[in-house]
Short mmCIF file of C-alpha atoms in Angstrom, two decimals:
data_model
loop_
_atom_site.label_atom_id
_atom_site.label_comp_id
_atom_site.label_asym_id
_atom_site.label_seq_id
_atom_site.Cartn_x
_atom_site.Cartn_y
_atom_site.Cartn_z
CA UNK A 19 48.92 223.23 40.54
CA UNK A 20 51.03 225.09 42.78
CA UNK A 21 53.97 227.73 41.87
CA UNK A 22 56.52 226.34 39.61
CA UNK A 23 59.34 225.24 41.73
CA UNK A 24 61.82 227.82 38.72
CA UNK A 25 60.35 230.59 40.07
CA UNK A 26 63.18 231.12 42.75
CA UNK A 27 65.59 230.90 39.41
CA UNK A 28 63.91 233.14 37.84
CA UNK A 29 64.56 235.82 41.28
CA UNK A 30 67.57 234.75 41.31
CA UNK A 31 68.20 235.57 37.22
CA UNK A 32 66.40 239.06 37.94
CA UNK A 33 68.65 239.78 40.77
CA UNK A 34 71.84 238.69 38.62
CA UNK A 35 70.54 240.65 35.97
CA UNK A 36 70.23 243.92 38.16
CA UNK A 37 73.64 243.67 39.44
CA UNK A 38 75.09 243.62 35.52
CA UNK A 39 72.57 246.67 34.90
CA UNK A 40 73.95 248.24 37.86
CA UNK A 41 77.51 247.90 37.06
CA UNK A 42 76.74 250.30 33.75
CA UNK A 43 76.90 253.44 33.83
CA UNK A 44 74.46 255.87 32.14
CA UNK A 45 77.45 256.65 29.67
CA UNK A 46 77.67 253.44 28.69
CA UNK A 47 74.50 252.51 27.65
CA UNK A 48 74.79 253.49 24.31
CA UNK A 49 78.26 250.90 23.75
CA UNK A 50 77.96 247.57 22.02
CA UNK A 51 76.78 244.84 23.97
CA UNK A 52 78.07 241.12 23.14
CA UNK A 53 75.28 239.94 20.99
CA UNK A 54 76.13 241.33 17.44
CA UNK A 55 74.34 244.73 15.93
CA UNK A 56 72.77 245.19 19.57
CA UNK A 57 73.85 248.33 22.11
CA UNK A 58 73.35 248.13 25.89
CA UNK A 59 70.32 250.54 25.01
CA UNK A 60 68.18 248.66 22.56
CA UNK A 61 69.09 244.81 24.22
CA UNK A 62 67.96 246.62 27.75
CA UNK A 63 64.32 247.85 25.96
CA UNK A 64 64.76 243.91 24.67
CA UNK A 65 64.52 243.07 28.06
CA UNK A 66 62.15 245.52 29.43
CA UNK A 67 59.05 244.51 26.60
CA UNK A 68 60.28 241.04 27.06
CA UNK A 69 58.94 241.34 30.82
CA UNK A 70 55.56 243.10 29.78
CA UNK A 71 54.93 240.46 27.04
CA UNK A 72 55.35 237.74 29.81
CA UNK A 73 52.59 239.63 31.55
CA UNK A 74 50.38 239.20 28.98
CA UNK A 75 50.83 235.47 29.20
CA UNK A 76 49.99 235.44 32.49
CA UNK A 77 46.90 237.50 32.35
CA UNK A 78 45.56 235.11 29.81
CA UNK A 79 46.32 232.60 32.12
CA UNK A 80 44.05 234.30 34.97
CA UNK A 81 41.69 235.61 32.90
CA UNK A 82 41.19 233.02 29.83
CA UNK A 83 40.93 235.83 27.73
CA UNK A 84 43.12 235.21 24.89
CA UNK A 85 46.16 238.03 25.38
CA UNK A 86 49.22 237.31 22.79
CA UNK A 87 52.94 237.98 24.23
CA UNK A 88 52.74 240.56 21.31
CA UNK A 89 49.81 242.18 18.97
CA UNK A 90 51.95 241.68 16.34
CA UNK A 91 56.32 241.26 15.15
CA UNK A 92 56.01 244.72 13.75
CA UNK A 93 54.58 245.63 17.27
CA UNK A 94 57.05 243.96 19.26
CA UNK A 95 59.76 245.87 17.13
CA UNK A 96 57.82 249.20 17.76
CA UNK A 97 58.16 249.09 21.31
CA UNK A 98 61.81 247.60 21.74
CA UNK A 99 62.84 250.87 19.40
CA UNK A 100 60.52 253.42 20.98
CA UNK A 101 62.22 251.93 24.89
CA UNK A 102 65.55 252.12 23.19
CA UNK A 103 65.44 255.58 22.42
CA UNK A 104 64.54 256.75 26.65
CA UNK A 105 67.14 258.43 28.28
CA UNK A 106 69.84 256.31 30.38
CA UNK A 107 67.77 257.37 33.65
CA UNK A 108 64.53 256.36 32.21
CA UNK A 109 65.29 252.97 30.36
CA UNK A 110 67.04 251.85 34.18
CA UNK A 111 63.61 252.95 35.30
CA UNK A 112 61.61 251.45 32.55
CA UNK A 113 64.21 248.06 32.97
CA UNK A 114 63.09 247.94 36.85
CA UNK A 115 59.35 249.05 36.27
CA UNK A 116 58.27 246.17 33.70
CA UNK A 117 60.37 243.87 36.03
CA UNK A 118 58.23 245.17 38.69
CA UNK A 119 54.97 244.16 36.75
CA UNK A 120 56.05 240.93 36.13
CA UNK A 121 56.56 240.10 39.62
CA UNK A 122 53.18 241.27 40.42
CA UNK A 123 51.46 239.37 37.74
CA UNK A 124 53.95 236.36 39.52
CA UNK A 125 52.41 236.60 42.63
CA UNK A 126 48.69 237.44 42.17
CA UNK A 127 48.36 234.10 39.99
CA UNK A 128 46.36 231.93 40.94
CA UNK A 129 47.75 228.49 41.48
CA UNK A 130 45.05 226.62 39.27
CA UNK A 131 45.86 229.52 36.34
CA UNK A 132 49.66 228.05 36.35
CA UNK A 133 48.26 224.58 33.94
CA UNK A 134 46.56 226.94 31.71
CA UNK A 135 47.70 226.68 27.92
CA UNK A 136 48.96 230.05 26.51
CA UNK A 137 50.92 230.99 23.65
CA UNK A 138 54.53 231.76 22.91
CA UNK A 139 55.38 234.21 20.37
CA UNK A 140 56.73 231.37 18.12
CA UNK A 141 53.27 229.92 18.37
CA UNK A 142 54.20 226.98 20.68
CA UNK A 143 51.21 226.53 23.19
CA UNK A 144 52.74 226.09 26.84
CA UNK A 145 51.49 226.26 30.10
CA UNK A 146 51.55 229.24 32.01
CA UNK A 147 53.80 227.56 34.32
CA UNK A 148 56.82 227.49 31.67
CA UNK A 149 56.35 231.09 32.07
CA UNK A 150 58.98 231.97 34.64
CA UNK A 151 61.67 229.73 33.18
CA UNK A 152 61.11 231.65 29.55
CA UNK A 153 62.52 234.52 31.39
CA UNK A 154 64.83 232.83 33.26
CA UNK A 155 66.64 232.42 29.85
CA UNK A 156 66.13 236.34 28.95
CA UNK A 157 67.42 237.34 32.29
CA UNK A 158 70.76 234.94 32.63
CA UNK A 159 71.68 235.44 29.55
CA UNK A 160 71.35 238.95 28.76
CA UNK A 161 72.58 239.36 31.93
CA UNK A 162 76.08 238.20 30.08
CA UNK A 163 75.23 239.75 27.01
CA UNK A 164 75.48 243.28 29.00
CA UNK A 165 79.19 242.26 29.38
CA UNK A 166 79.03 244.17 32.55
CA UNK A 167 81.36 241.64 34.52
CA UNK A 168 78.68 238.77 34.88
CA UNK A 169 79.42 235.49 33.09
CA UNK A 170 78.00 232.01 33.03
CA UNK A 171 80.03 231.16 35.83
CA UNK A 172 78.22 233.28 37.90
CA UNK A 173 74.78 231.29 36.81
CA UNK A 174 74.08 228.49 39.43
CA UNK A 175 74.98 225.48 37.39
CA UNK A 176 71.43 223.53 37.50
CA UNK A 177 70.12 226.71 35.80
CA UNK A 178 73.17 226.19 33.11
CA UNK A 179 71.92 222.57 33.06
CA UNK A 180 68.52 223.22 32.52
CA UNK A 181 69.61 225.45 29.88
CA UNK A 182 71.72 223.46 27.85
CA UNK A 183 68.50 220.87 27.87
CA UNK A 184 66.69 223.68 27.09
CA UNK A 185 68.59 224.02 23.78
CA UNK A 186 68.90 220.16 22.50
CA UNK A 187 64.99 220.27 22.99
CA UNK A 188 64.72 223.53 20.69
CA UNK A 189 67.17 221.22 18.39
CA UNK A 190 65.18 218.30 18.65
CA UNK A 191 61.83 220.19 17.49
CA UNK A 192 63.77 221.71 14.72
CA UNK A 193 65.23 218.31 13.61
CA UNK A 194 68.87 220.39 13.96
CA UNK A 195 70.43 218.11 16.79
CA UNK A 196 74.45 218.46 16.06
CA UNK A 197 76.61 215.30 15.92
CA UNK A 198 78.18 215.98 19.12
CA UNK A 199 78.33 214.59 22.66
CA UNK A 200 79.00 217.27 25.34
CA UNK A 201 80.78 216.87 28.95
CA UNK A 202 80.94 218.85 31.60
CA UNK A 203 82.08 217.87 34.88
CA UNK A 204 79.87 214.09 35.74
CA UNK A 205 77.17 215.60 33.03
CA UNK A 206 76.58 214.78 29.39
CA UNK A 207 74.17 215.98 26.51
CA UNK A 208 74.05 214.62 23.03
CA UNK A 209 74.56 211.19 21.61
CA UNK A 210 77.12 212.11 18.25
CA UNK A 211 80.35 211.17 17.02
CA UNK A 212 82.00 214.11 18.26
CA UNK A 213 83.22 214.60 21.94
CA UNK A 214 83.58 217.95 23.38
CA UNK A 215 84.17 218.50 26.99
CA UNK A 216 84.91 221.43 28.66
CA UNK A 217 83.94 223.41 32.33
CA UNK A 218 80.22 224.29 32.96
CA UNK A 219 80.21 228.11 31.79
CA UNK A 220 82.54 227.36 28.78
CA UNK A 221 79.61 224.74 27.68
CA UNK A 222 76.62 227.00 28.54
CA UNK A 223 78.71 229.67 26.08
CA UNK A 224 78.85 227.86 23.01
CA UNK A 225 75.93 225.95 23.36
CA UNK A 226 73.49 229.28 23.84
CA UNK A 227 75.75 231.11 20.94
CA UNK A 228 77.54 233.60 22.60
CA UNK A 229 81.49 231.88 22.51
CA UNK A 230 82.81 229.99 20.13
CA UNK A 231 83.69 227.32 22.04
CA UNK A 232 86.72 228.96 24.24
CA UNK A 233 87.95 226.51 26.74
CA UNK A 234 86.41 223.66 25.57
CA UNK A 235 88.40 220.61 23.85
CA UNK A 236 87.57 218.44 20.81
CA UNK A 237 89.35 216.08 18.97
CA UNK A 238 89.26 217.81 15.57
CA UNK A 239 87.91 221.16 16.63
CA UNK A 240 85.22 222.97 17.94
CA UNK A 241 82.30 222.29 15.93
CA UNK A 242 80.12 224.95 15.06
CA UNK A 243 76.23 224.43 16.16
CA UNK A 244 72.86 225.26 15.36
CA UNK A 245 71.15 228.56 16.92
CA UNK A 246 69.57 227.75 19.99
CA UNK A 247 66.71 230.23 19.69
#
């Protein structure tokens, strides 16, 4: 199997990413970002574990040695508070360091290793190849969750596509698919009673949770929709 073909959205998600992260400065880490109970600080440490935990994927992948995103939930929150509590200077650093490992462990994989089944931290068994699209959706989003200037309209809109697919599947396993039909532009998701239609960005907002549905038009409303993950 050769590279996955959403590994140039997932440079292009990093890159988007850097540019919100660059926007901040050091005195503003410590300000709310847009997802609820979660500073700059502690959602970039988020991000920065996020990348290492990825790694591990990947070296399971290589190796075949069984290597979990995380050893453990408690140990996943141990690390997102202990990076959360590095200076401004050394959480960029950190941010652009585990970023940096995670490109490496990109490039040195082998392209048979991309079929091999890992493990998400939900337990879902994946190839390695989903690997770069799982932090596709870390990267583009956050990126807006920084609220550093970057919004969903500055996401290429097949990555907003593939997003919004990305959530009715995470509905569908859940049995949690709303009772809505979405439009945006010539494309549609959804086969429910209620219509909601709306620009690209405004969609990829309320679907992923972070609007409630600003900019978008329904006959009786907005609905309000499952969590997406």
């Amino acid at each position: 199997m050769t590279k996955p073909e959403t590994i140039d959205w997932w440079v292009d998600g990093e890159r988007l990413f850097g540019t919100a992260l660059g926007r901040l400065t050091d005195e503003e880490f410590d300000a709310p970002s847009l997802l609820p109970g979660w500073s700059r600080q502690y959602l970039l440490a988020h991000v920065a574990r996020n990348a290492d935990a990825l790694v591990n994927l990947l070296n399971w992948a290589r190796t075949g040695v069984e290597t979990p995103m995380y050893a453990s939930p408690e140990a996943r929150e141990k690390g997102i508070a202990e990076a959360a509590t590095l200076s401004a200077p050394a959480l960029r650093a950190e941010v652009m360091a585990a970023t940096g490992r995670l490109a490496d462990a990109v490039q040195g994989l082998p392209d048979e290793a991309w079929s091999a089944t890992v493990r998400t931290a939900q337990g879902r068994e994946v190839p390695a190849s989903e690997v770069p699209w799982m932090r596709c959706r870390e990267v583009y989003v956050h990126a807006v969750d920084l609220d550093a200037g970057v919004g969903f309209a500055d996401v290429a809109d097949e990555v907003q596509a593939a997003m919004i697919d990305d959530v009715f599947r995470m509905w569908d396993r859940r049995d949690q698919v709303p009772d809505v039909v979405v439009f945006a532009g010539d494309r549609e998701w959804g086969t429910g009673k209620v219509a909601v239609s709306g620009p690209l960005p405004a969609v990829t907002g309320w679907l992923t949770g972070r609007t409630r549905g600003e900019g978008l038009e329904a006959d009786d409303g907005i609905p309000e929709v499952p969590a997406w993950l």
